[in-house]
Amino acid sequence: MRSKFKWIFTLLLAFTMQFSFAQEKTVTGVVSDVTGPLPSANIIVKGTKNSTQTDFDGKFSIKAKQGDVLVISFTGYNSQSINVTAANTYNVTLSEGVSLTEVVIVSEGYNRARTKASTTSALTTVTAEVIENRPNASFLNSLQGTAPGASILSSSGSPGSGKIDLLIRGASSLNASTDPLIVIDGVPTNGNQFRSLNQNDIETVSILRDAAATSIYGNRGANGVLVITTKQGKYGSALKITYDVVNGVNVLPKNKYNMSNSRQALTIEKNKNTGLGATLTDAEIAAYSTNTNWTDEFFGVDVTQQHNLGLTFGGENITTYSSFGYFKQGGMVPTTDFQRFTFRNNLNGKSKNGKFTYNTQLSLAYSRRSELNQETNDGVNNNTIQNPLHGATMGLPYVEAGQYATGQDLYNAIGTDFSGPNDTYVLEDILKDNSLPSWADESAVLANISASYKLTNDLTLSNKFGIDFKQSDRVFARSPWSYLAIAVRESRAEEFGGFERISASKDFTFTNIASLGYSKKIKEKHRIDANVYMEYMKAHFRSSSQFQNGLNLLTYAPGAGTGYIAFNPATPNSYISTAAASKIDAGTLSYFATLDYDYNDKYGFAAVIRRDATYRFVDDYKWGTFWSVSGRWNVDKEKFMEGSIFSMLKLRASYGTQGNQNIVAPGYGTNPLLLATSIVRDLNATGAGYNNDPGIFVSNIANTDLRWEEISQANIGLDFIMLNNRIEGNVDVYRKQTEKLYSDINRSAATSIYSQSGNNGGLRNTGVELQLKYNVFKNKALDLQLFANMAYNKNEITSLTPTDQSGSALVNQVGDMAYQWNLIPYVGVNQANGNLLFLDADGNVTENPDLIADRRLTGKSSVPVYQGGFGFNATYKGFFFNTLFSWTKDVWRVDNQLSWAYNVDFIGDDNVSSDMLNAWTAQNPTNFPALNASNGSTYGSTATDRFLYDSSFLRFKNLTFGYNFPSNFLKGTFIQSLRLYAQAENLYTWTKWRGFDPENTQVLSVTAFPNPKTVSFGASIRF
């Protein structure tokens, strides 16, 4: 407890003699007993001319005159007011308290701001200190474990990947988009990947979860909302320059498959009587010297670095924040990396009388992502030839690496025979520089300008206009000197091989939000805030692509358009160039209104109603209405709470509706507004008909009844601060119901289709969320804060048209959880013969279950039930030590990579797990199936639950340790503050999952590149 702890401010006032005391003077001062900067302190002089100093670092210069009132405040302390007299020195004592009100931005773009005490919403705000300087290309990775109810899982650790899944309060849909809306500086965005956003520019991220906060976003807030505010300058502040630098290394995590070394692999082959091992004696196997670790060949330690330069300045009526950023991350796999350059300028201004205010935000970014074909081509996920994660695991260890210098050498040696180690040799060739060139460039502009004018003291007119522009350029090629190009060329008996595909897209979206706001305080106890809005959004998408088959290896250069072979009709060949283009225009229009009422800071009421229109549906269903009501009771304001342990105790409740117009789930990095553009229209197409004659046929039968998915949500929450501000937290209980799910509807076969997608079914999510902070110590020497959050979410399908899912591994069934595993139970090994044993539908043990009839629901889902995070922040005499752990529980995935490692049919062609050394034999009856089990090939697959694993995890997400140099150490230098630190990301993971990384939402584990372990060192310097 620090109830008696005091900051002593010694204020040295200098008055010039030639002026009277009524003349404004420059007051200078210094704060004694301070070891470092106090960035959240404020000094305000109230008089005939108001002036303010912020970003307080122990020294100040401020204008004042006799008779003015000097107000000094510091976060966590009660402010003090001092009347300026003739005295030169003032000793000011700040007692511990909560003098500065913490403002929580609920939705900045819609002019709504709340304090912790006055908000009626369930939200969590993550500050810049949590996410800045973290070695992640996307800020979403840095949010994992920081907020209850927000499940963030990265399905690819490849640098710059957009494969990040964020669910807020569970999945609200089975087939439609489940991505939350992300709002940046008040402007809603359409993207679902944000690799062009520099996370060091972010001031706060508010995660909005309940209807009270999200209904104002209408047709776009169904899956929750993330409100991002970027850094701004402050009025009356001097020029401040900051430089942040981070350098580190990325390391691939290890798996637990126990893959064989060369001697183990040869022994297993000998036991199976196949492959090279079958031709060797035990002595020859024991003496075998070659032992290649293909993981080390295909993956290596890589470098990450980032540099950020920031400048802030504030005059009396204008402020600016500018930043320049560079980020680079290696991909650990040859030919992969990510680089990004960013620039941002945020400008704020106001008129002299304060009636007119304006601000602009401009963000420019350019990034290049060198990526594998596997990252965007699901067709090669299970292909050891093009998936290095798969190939590194399954490559035979008893063959040498680097035997073939060129693709031609490899083709001369193996032709098109991919058996044994040959597929691994092909992968070696693919990972050579410019063998399969593949990169994606993105140029992004995010900008907005807004202005507001106070028509009266109570009435304000505002307008915000924003643009979100992305241009993507991608090159993917099969160079003519690569093995694959040569193999295809020879199979076609052609002179030239290889191909190049170049594609480009432009996505331009603009949004305009006009509003009129009324704010009035009546008789000191009543406050009314009312706003009306109109929002118009329009998206224009254009894309084009060209494809060239046949490249001249003497003149070809990737992406340069050189080396293209012209088509010659006189010589039959496939050197045919093709081109394609597409165009989409989409838009929405919305009218909405908000009403907020507060009585004496004790009771509050809020209401939202929004009318939305979208281009996606027919006129009868184009418009939808969404709304919410919410209220709060600040119990701590009641007389019976006087003297209690609570400094804030607030009960809140809300109910409301949202809509989901994005009824088709977008791919990673895809604008969901641009999908399903013609789903409500009849479409025809041309093609070959009877007798191969050209004809016209129906390609799409319109579903004109299609409309939004509708979500209703009820929430009850409790917020509290207690024990002299030592403990702070909140608890929320919610129920979220989705109706009119986008799913299959059975149709008559007379229509030529058996089913059609439409609105059909319901889904319910219920859950509990908890967040706690505990200030264990809070004094000058030691500051220690513990924090934790957790969330429980249960989903249940409440209605759905029955469909035949008997042969599916994942099913959706009424009364059960979504995405439930439907598998045959595996019960072990028949000790009489080494065969695999299963349970049939009647519970009988069998060696030959029916692959469809004997499946059953497991009660296990691929969607997490529990998730959360915890850690601590500690400082001691300038040293700081911060930790963050994230976790998920009760989530299940099939480990198909392990099924490959256990597949007896692969022995001799691929590497297998050394667990097979313990396979059943008559002399060694074990619980690992025999290598010659008669049912091993048929039932060793993912149709059974043999490879269904709990992929819950506890991850040491982030550790940071460093030192803030004291101001007296830097005295006399041009450096105002210096911070050095070391940090580790994804340091260690505790899990039952045997693969590289349990953090994935993909059904098949082999598709998921693991998140790397990153160790880095950094410095933050302020000039």
PDB file of C-alpha atoms in Angstrom, residues 639-859:
ATOM      1  CA  LYS A 639     -24.624   6.165  -0.425  1.00  0.00           C
ATOM      2  CA  PHE A 640     -24.627   2.667   1.036  1.00  0.00           C
ATOM      3  CA  MET A 641     -21.270   2.063  -0.727  1.00  0.00           C
ATOM      4  CA  GLU A 642     -19.475   4.901   1.077  1.00  0.00           C
ATOM      5  CA  GLY A 643     -16.381   3.579   2.801  1.00  0.00           C
ATOM      6  CA  SER A 644     -16.495   0.280   0.905  1.00  0.00           C
ATOM      7  CA  ILE A 645     -13.503  -1.467  -0.612  1.00  0.00           C
ATOM      8  CA  PHE A 646     -14.699  -0.504  -4.112  1.00  0.00           C
ATOM      9  CA  SER A 647     -13.579   2.649  -5.880  1.00  0.00           C
ATOM     10  CA  MET A 648     -15.659   1.468  -8.867  1.00  0.00           C
ATOM     11  CA  LEU A 649     -18.378  -1.158  -9.004  1.00  0.00           C
ATOM     12  CA  LYS A 650     -20.558  -1.139 -12.082  1.00  0.00           C
ATOM     13  CA  LEU A 651     -23.268  -3.480 -13.305  1.00  0.00           C
ATOM     14  CA  ARG A 652     -24.163  -3.320 -16.998  1.00  0.00           C
ATOM     15  CA  ALA A 653     -26.455  -5.154 -19.374  1.00  0.00           C
ATOM     16  CA  SER A 654     -27.150  -5.034 -23.094  1.00  0.00           C
ATOM     17  CA  TYR A 655     -29.138  -6.677 -25.835  1.00  0.00           C
ATOM     18  CA  GLY A 656     -28.969  -6.064 -29.550  1.00  0.00           C
ATOM     19  CA  THR A 657     -28.769  -7.361 -33.084  1.00  0.00           C
ATOM     20  CA  GLN A 658     -26.220  -7.316 -35.875  1.00  0.00           C
ATOM     21  CA  GLY A 659     -26.099  -8.634 -39.416  1.00  0.00           C
ATOM     22  CA  ASN A 660     -23.542 -10.526 -41.468  1.00  0.00           C
ATOM     23  CA  GLN A 661     -23.731  -9.629 -45.136  1.00  0.00           C
ATOM     24  CA  ASN A 662     -20.459 -11.462 -45.904  1.00  0.00           C
ATOM     25  CA  ILE A 663     -22.212 -14.777 -46.356  1.00  0.00           C
ATOM     26  CA  VAL A 664     -19.287 -16.401 -48.178  1.00  0.00           C
ATOM     27  CA  ALA A 665     -16.152 -16.820 -46.094  1.00  0.00           C
ATOM     28  CA  PRO A 666     -13.250 -15.021 -47.789  1.00  0.00           C
ATOM     29  CA  GLY A 667      -9.832 -16.481 -48.349  1.00  0.00           C
ATOM     30  CA  TYR A 668      -6.941 -15.025 -46.418  1.00  0.00           C
ATOM     31  CA  GLY A 669      -6.180 -11.545 -47.692  1.00  0.00           C
ATOM     32  CA  THR A 670      -9.442 -11.303 -49.647  1.00  0.00           C
ATOM     33  CA  ASN A 671     -11.975  -8.491 -49.401  1.00  0.00           C
ATOM     34  CA  PRO A 672     -15.218 -10.240 -48.287  1.00  0.00           C
ATOM     35  CA  LEU A 673     -17.367  -7.509 -49.838  1.00  0.00           C
ATOM     36  CA  LEU A 674     -16.272  -8.682 -53.294  1.00  0.00           C
ATOM     37  CA  LEU A 675     -17.572 -12.262 -52.974  1.00  0.00           C
ATOM     38  CA  ALA A 676     -20.956 -13.753 -53.927  1.00  0.00           C
ATOM     39  CA  THR A 677     -21.665 -10.870 -56.284  1.00  0.00           C
ATOM     40  CA  SER A 678     -24.130 -12.803 -58.469  1.00  0.00           C
ATOM     41  CA  ILE A 679     -25.543 -15.388 -56.115  1.00  0.00           C
ATOM     42  CA  VAL A 680     -29.063 -13.934 -56.401  1.00  0.00           C
ATOM     43  CA  ARG A 681     -28.995 -13.958 -60.213  1.00  0.00           C
ATOM     44  CA  ASP A 682     -29.530 -16.554 -62.933  1.00  0.00           C
ATOM     45  CA  LEU A 683     -26.347 -17.015 -64.911  1.00  0.00           C
ATOM     46  CA  ASN A 684     -25.626 -18.762 -68.179  1.00  0.00           C
ATOM     47  CA  ALA A 685     -22.321 -19.978 -69.559  1.00  0.00           C
ATOM     48  CA  THR A 686     -21.022 -21.370 -72.816  1.00  0.00           C
ATOM     49  CA  GLY A 687     -19.411 -24.743 -73.265  1.00  0.00           C
ATOM     50  CA  ALA A 688     -19.461 -28.072 -75.038  1.00  0.00           C
ATOM     51  CA  GLY A 689     -22.813 -29.816 -75.114  1.00  0.00           C
ATOM     52  CA  TYR A 690     -24.262 -32.885 -76.803  1.00  0.00           C
ATOM     53  CA  ASN A 691     -21.911 -34.389 -79.378  1.00  0.00           C
ATOM     54  CA  ASN A 692     -19.328 -31.795 -78.218  1.00  0.00           C
ATOM     55  CA  ASP A 693     -21.231 -29.084 -80.036  1.00  0.00           C
ATOM     56  CA  PRO A 694     -20.867 -25.612 -78.511  1.00  0.00           C
ATOM     57  CA  GLY A 695     -23.867 -24.512 -76.495  1.00  0.00           C
ATOM     58  CA  ILE A 696     -25.266 -22.438 -73.657  1.00  0.00           C
ATOM     59  CA  PHE A 697     -26.170 -23.909 -70.284  1.00  0.00           C
ATOM     60  CA  VAL A 698     -27.260 -22.690 -66.844  1.00  0.00           C
ATOM     61  CA  SER A 699     -24.319 -22.109 -64.516  1.00  0.00           C
ATOM     62  CA  ASN A 700     -26.202 -20.612 -61.574  1.00  0.00           C
ATOM     63  CA  ILE A 701     -29.839 -20.722 -60.506  1.00  0.00           C
ATOM     64  CA  ALA A 702     -30.719 -17.603 -58.553  1.00  0.00           C
ATOM     65  CA  ASN A 703     -31.750 -17.733 -54.924  1.00  0.00           C
ATOM     66  CA  THR A 704     -33.700 -14.508 -54.671  1.00  0.00           C
ATOM     67  CA  ASP A 705     -34.713 -15.241 -51.054  1.00  0.00           C
ATOM     68  CA  LEU A 706     -31.129 -14.901 -49.870  1.00  0.00           C
ATOM     69  CA  ARG A 707     -30.499 -12.360 -47.105  1.00  0.00           C
ATOM     70  CA  TRP A 708     -28.245 -11.542 -44.169  1.00  0.00           C
ATOM     71  CA  GLU A 709     -27.330 -13.853 -41.395  1.00  0.00           C
ATOM     72  CA  GLU A 710     -28.862 -12.300 -38.273  1.00  0.00           C
ATOM     73  CA  ILE A 711     -27.188 -12.288 -34.863  1.00  0.00           C
ATOM     74  CA  SER A 712     -28.791 -11.316 -31.571  1.00  0.00           C
ATOM     75  CA  GLN A 713     -26.748 -11.021 -28.416  1.00  0.00           C
ATOM     76  CA  ALA A 714     -27.479 -10.557 -24.712  1.00  0.00           C
ATOM     77  CA  ASN A 715     -24.746  -9.606 -22.237  1.00  0.00           C
ATOM     78  CA  ILE A 716     -24.504  -8.997 -18.506  1.00  0.00           C
ATOM     79  CA  GLY A 717     -21.261  -7.642 -17.111  1.00  0.00           C
ATOM     80  CA  LEU A 718     -19.669  -6.449 -13.891  1.00  0.00           C
ATOM     81  CA  ASP A 719     -16.706  -4.035 -13.766  1.00  0.00           C
ATOM     82  CA  PHE A 720     -14.843  -3.339 -10.539  1.00  0.00           C
ATOM     83  CA  ILE A 721     -11.832  -1.561  -9.033  1.00  0.00           C
ATOM     84  CA  MET A 722     -11.199  -2.320  -5.381  1.00  0.00           C
ATOM     85  CA  LEU A 723      -8.806  -2.321  -2.432  1.00  0.00           C
ATOM     86  CA  ASN A 724      -7.416   1.136  -3.041  1.00  0.00           C
ATOM     87  CA  ASN A 725      -7.062   0.436  -6.773  1.00  0.00           C
ATOM     88  CA  ARG A 726      -4.987  -2.686  -6.269  1.00  0.00           C
ATOM     89  CA  ILE A 727      -7.429  -5.049  -7.983  1.00  0.00           C
ATOM     90  CA  GLU A 728      -9.270  -4.299 -11.197  1.00  0.00           C
ATOM     91  CA  GLY A 729     -11.339  -6.557 -13.397  1.00  0.00           C
ATOM     92  CA  ASN A 730     -14.550  -7.439 -15.152  1.00  0.00           C
ATOM     93  CA  VAL A 731     -16.793 -10.439 -15.669  1.00  0.00           C
ATOM     94  CA  ASP A 732     -19.153 -10.937 -18.612  1.00  0.00           C
ATOM     95  CA  VAL A 733     -21.771 -13.572 -19.365  1.00  0.00           C
ATOM     96  CA  TYR A 734     -23.270 -13.655 -22.838  1.00  0.00           C
ATOM     97  CA  ARG A 735     -25.561 -15.539 -25.176  1.00  0.00           C
ATOM     98  CA  LYS A 736     -25.231 -15.008 -28.921  1.00  0.00           C
ATOM     99  CA  GLN A 737     -27.728 -16.517 -31.344  1.00  0.00           C
ATOM    100  CA  THR A 738     -27.277 -16.651 -35.126  1.00  0.00           C
ATOM    101  CA  GLU A 739     -30.302 -17.258 -37.352  1.00  0.00           C
ATOM    102  CA  LYS A 740     -30.660 -17.631 -41.115  1.00  0.00           C
ATOM    103  CA  LEU A 741     -27.317 -19.365 -41.413  1.00  0.00           C
ATOM    104  CA  TYR A 742     -25.894 -19.543 -44.905  1.00  0.00           C
ATOM    105  CA  SER A 743     -25.896 -23.284 -45.647  1.00  0.00           C
ATOM    106  CA  ASP A 744     -27.301 -25.898 -47.999  1.00  0.00           C
ATOM    107  CA  ILE A 745     -31.030 -26.222 -48.622  1.00  0.00           C
ATOM    108  CA  ASN A 746     -32.403 -29.373 -50.233  1.00  0.00           C
ATOM    109  CA  ARG A 747     -33.998 -28.844 -53.655  1.00  0.00           C
ATOM    110  CA  SER A 748     -35.961 -31.011 -56.020  1.00  0.00           C
ATOM    111  CA  ALA A 749     -33.868 -32.887 -58.562  1.00  0.00           C
ATOM    112  CA  ALA A 750     -36.297 -31.600 -61.195  1.00  0.00           C
ATOM    113  CA  THR A 751     -34.441 -28.289 -61.007  1.00  0.00           C
ATOM    114  CA  SER A 752     -31.242 -30.120 -62.038  1.00  0.00           C
ATOM    115  CA  ILE A 753     -29.711 -29.440 -58.621  1.00  0.00           C
ATOM    116  CA  TYR A 754     -30.128 -31.394 -55.396  1.00  0.00           C
ATOM    117  CA  SER A 755     -29.217 -28.588 -53.031  1.00  0.00           C
ATOM    118  CA  GLN A 756     -28.682 -24.866 -53.083  1.00  0.00           C
ATOM    119  CA  SER A 757     -27.022 -22.485 -50.661  1.00  0.00           C
ATOM    120  CA  GLY A 758     -29.396 -20.218 -48.795  1.00  0.00           C
ATOM    121  CA  ASN A 759     -30.565 -19.093 -45.353  1.00  0.00           C
ATOM    122  CA  ASN A 760     -31.083 -22.178 -43.276  1.00  0.00           C
ATOM    123  CA  GLY A 761     -30.309 -22.980 -39.659  1.00  0.00           C
ATOM    124  CA  GLY A 762     -29.318 -21.517 -36.334  1.00  0.00           C
ATOM    125  CA  LEU A 763     -26.212 -21.471 -34.158  1.00  0.00           C
ATOM    126  CA  ARG A 764     -25.832 -20.431 -30.531  1.00  0.00           C
ATOM    127  CA  ASN A 765     -22.726 -19.336 -28.624  1.00  0.00           C
ATOM    128  CA  THR A 766     -22.849 -18.954 -24.844  1.00  0.00           C
ATOM    129  CA  GLY A 767     -19.926 -18.056 -22.685  1.00  0.00           C
ATOM    130  CA  VAL A 768     -18.226 -16.426 -19.723  1.00  0.00           C
ATOM    131  CA  GLU A 769     -15.296 -14.002 -19.806  1.00  0.00           C
ATOM    132  CA  LEU A 770     -13.071 -12.847 -16.961  1.00  0.00           C
ATOM    133  CA  GLN A 771     -10.269 -10.303 -16.782  1.00  0.00           C
ATOM    134  CA  LEU A 772      -8.203  -9.403 -13.694  1.00  0.00           C
ATOM    135  CA  LYS A 773      -5.307  -7.107 -12.818  1.00  0.00           C
ATOM    136  CA  TYR A 774      -3.610  -7.046  -9.437  1.00  0.00           C
ATOM    137  CA  ASN A 775      -1.118  -4.368  -8.422  1.00  0.00           C
ATOM    138  CA  VAL A 776       0.982  -6.342  -5.942  1.00  0.00           C
ATOM    139  CA  PHE A 777       3.494  -3.553  -5.338  1.00  0.00           C
ATOM    140  CA  LYS A 778       3.296   0.009  -6.510  1.00  0.00           C
ATOM    141  CA  ASN A 779       5.972   2.242  -5.079  1.00  0.00           C
ATOM    142  CA  LYS A 780       9.063   4.120  -6.113  1.00  0.00           C
ATOM    143  CA  ALA A 781      11.443   1.142  -6.011  1.00  0.00           C
ATOM    144  CA  LEU A 782       9.255  -1.766  -7.084  1.00  0.00           C
ATOM    145  CA  ASP A 783       6.183  -1.953  -9.265  1.00  0.00           C
ATOM    146  CA  LEU A 784       4.651  -5.377  -9.876  1.00  0.00           C
ATOM    147  CA  GLN A 785       1.363  -6.035 -11.674  1.00  0.00           C
ATOM    148  CA  LEU A 786      -0.155  -9.460 -12.292  1.00  0.00           C
ATOM    149  CA  PHE A 787      -2.806  -9.913 -14.972  1.00  0.00           C
ATOM    150  CA  ALA A 788      -4.904 -12.740 -16.353  1.00  0.00           C
ATOM    151  CA  ASN A 789      -7.873 -13.279 -18.613  1.00  0.00           C
ATOM    152  CA  MET A 790      -9.873 -16.298 -19.644  1.00  0.00           C
ATOM    153  CA  ALA A 791     -12.947 -17.117 -21.673  1.00  0.00           C
ATOM    154  CA  TYR A 792     -15.244 -20.094 -22.009  1.00  0.00           C
ATOM    155  CA  ASN A 793     -17.404 -20.476 -25.109  1.00  0.00           C
ATOM    156  CA  LYS A 794     -19.842 -23.262 -25.925  1.00  0.00           C
ATOM    157  CA  ASN A 795     -21.462 -23.395 -29.332  1.00  0.00           C
ATOM    158  CA  GLU A 796     -24.471 -25.432 -30.344  1.00  0.00           C
ATOM    159  CA  ILE A 797     -26.269 -25.865 -33.643  1.00  0.00           C
ATOM    160  CA  THR A 798     -29.926 -25.123 -32.904  1.00  0.00           C
ATOM    161  CA  SER A 799     -31.410 -25.848 -36.337  1.00  0.00           C
ATOM    162  CA  LEU A 800     -30.206 -27.113 -39.710  1.00  0.00           C
ATOM    163  CA  THR A 801     -31.594 -29.048 -42.647  1.00  0.00           C
ATOM    164  CA  PRO A 802     -30.431 -32.667 -42.265  1.00  0.00           C
ATOM    165  CA  THR A 803     -27.867 -33.780 -44.833  1.00  0.00           C
ATOM    166  CA  ASP A 804     -25.925 -36.995 -45.266  1.00  0.00           C
ATOM    167  CA  GLN A 805     -22.676 -36.455 -43.353  1.00  0.00           C
ATOM    168  CA  SER A 806     -22.065 -40.086 -42.439  1.00  0.00           C
ATOM    169  CA  GLY A 807     -18.788 -40.284 -44.331  1.00  0.00           C
ATOM    170  CA  SER A 808     -17.468 -36.903 -43.254  1.00  0.00           C
ATOM    171  CA  ALA A 809     -14.697 -36.425 -40.720  1.00  0.00           C
ATOM    172  CA  LEU A 810     -16.175 -33.119 -39.519  1.00  0.00           C
ATOM    173  CA  VAL A 811     -19.944 -32.783 -39.166  1.00  0.00           C
ATOM    174  CA  ASN A 812     -22.520 -30.227 -38.088  1.00  0.00           C
ATOM    175  CA  GLN A 813     -25.538 -31.740 -36.384  1.00  0.00           C
ATOM    176  CA  VAL A 814     -28.484 -30.163 -34.575  1.00  0.00           C
ATOM    177  CA  GLY A 815     -28.087 -30.239 -30.806  1.00  0.00           C
ATOM    178  CA  ASP A 816     -24.323 -30.669 -30.972  1.00  0.00           C
ATOM    179  CA  MET A 817     -21.239 -28.478 -31.276  1.00  0.00           C
ATOM    180  CA  ALA A 818     -20.115 -27.165 -34.639  1.00  0.00           C
ATOM    181  CA  TYR A 819     -17.284 -28.827 -36.548  1.00  0.00           C
ATOM    182  CA  GLN A 820     -17.404 -32.008 -34.490  1.00  0.00           C
ATOM    183  CA  TRP A 821     -15.073 -34.878 -35.332  1.00  0.00           C
ATOM    184  CA  ASN A 822     -16.878 -37.955 -36.661  1.00  0.00           C
ATOM    185  CA  LEU A 823     -14.435 -40.854 -36.569  1.00  0.00           C
ATOM    186  CA  ILE A 824     -14.046 -44.574 -35.938  1.00  0.00           C
ATOM    187  CA  PRO A 825     -12.724 -45.332 -32.426  1.00  0.00           C
ATOM    188  CA  TYR A 826      -9.281 -46.930 -32.385  1.00  0.00           C
ATOM    189  CA  VAL A 827      -8.716 -49.190 -29.365  1.00  0.00           C
ATOM    190  CA  GLY A 828      -5.253 -50.667 -29.867  1.00  0.00           C
ATOM    191  CA  VAL A 829      -3.516 -53.729 -31.273  1.00  0.00           C
ATOM    192  CA  ASN A 830      -4.659 -57.317 -31.540  1.00  0.00           C
ATOM    193  CA  GLN A 831      -1.990 -59.091 -29.505  1.00  0.00           C
ATOM    194  CA  ALA A 832      -2.599 -62.283 -31.451  1.00  0.00           C
ATOM    195  CA  ASN A 833      -1.592 -60.963 -34.867  1.00  0.00           C
ATOM    196  CA  GLY A 834      -0.557 -57.284 -34.583  1.00  0.00           C
ATOM    197  CA  ASN A 835      -3.544 -55.909 -36.510  1.00  0.00           C
ATOM    198  CA  LEU A 836      -5.307 -52.680 -35.573  1.00  0.00           C
ATOM    199  CA  LEU A 837      -8.488 -52.902 -33.493  1.00  0.00           C
ATOM    200  CA  PHE A 838     -11.538 -50.637 -33.636  1.00  0.00           C
ATOM    201  CA  LEU A 839     -15.072 -50.390 -32.299  1.00  0.00           C
ATOM    202  CA  ASP A 840     -18.023 -50.834 -34.612  1.00  0.00           C
ATOM    203  CA  ALA A 841     -21.276 -48.927 -34.267  1.00  0.00           C
ATOM    204  CA  ASP A 842     -22.576 -51.483 -31.721  1.00  0.00           C
ATOM    205  CA  GLY A 843     -19.501 -51.244 -29.535  1.00  0.00           C
ATOM    206  CA  ASN A 844     -17.948 -54.516 -30.655  1.00  0.00           C
ATOM    207  CA  VAL A 845     -14.200 -54.809 -31.197  1.00  0.00           C
ATOM    208  CA  THR A 846     -13.361 -55.437 -34.837  1.00  0.00           C
ATOM    209  CA  GLU A 847     -10.431 -55.423 -37.234  1.00  0.00           C
ATOM    210  CA  ASN A 848     -12.596 -54.431 -40.199  1.00  0.00           C
ATOM    211  CA  PRO A 849     -14.934 -51.555 -39.347  1.00  0.00           C
ATOM    212  CA  ASP A 850     -17.142 -49.966 -41.957  1.00  0.00           C
ATOM    213  CA  LEU A 851     -15.552 -46.693 -43.037  1.00  0.00           C
ATOM    214  CA  ILE A 852     -18.943 -44.950 -43.011  1.00  0.00           C
ATOM    215  CA  ALA A 853     -21.376 -46.841 -40.789  1.00  0.00           C
ATOM    216  CA  ASP A 854     -19.004 -47.234 -37.845  1.00  0.00           C
ATOM    217  CA  ARG A 855     -18.096 -43.572 -37.530  1.00  0.00           C
ATOM    218  CA  ARG A 856     -19.489 -41.766 -34.504  1.00  0.00           C
ATOM    219  CA  LEU A 857     -19.456 -38.304 -32.994  1.00  0.00           C
ATOM    220  CA  THR A 858     -16.546 -37.811 -30.633  1.00  0.00           C
ATOM    221  CA  GLY A 859     -17.749 -34.800 -28.643  1.00  0.00           C
TER     222      GLY A 859
END
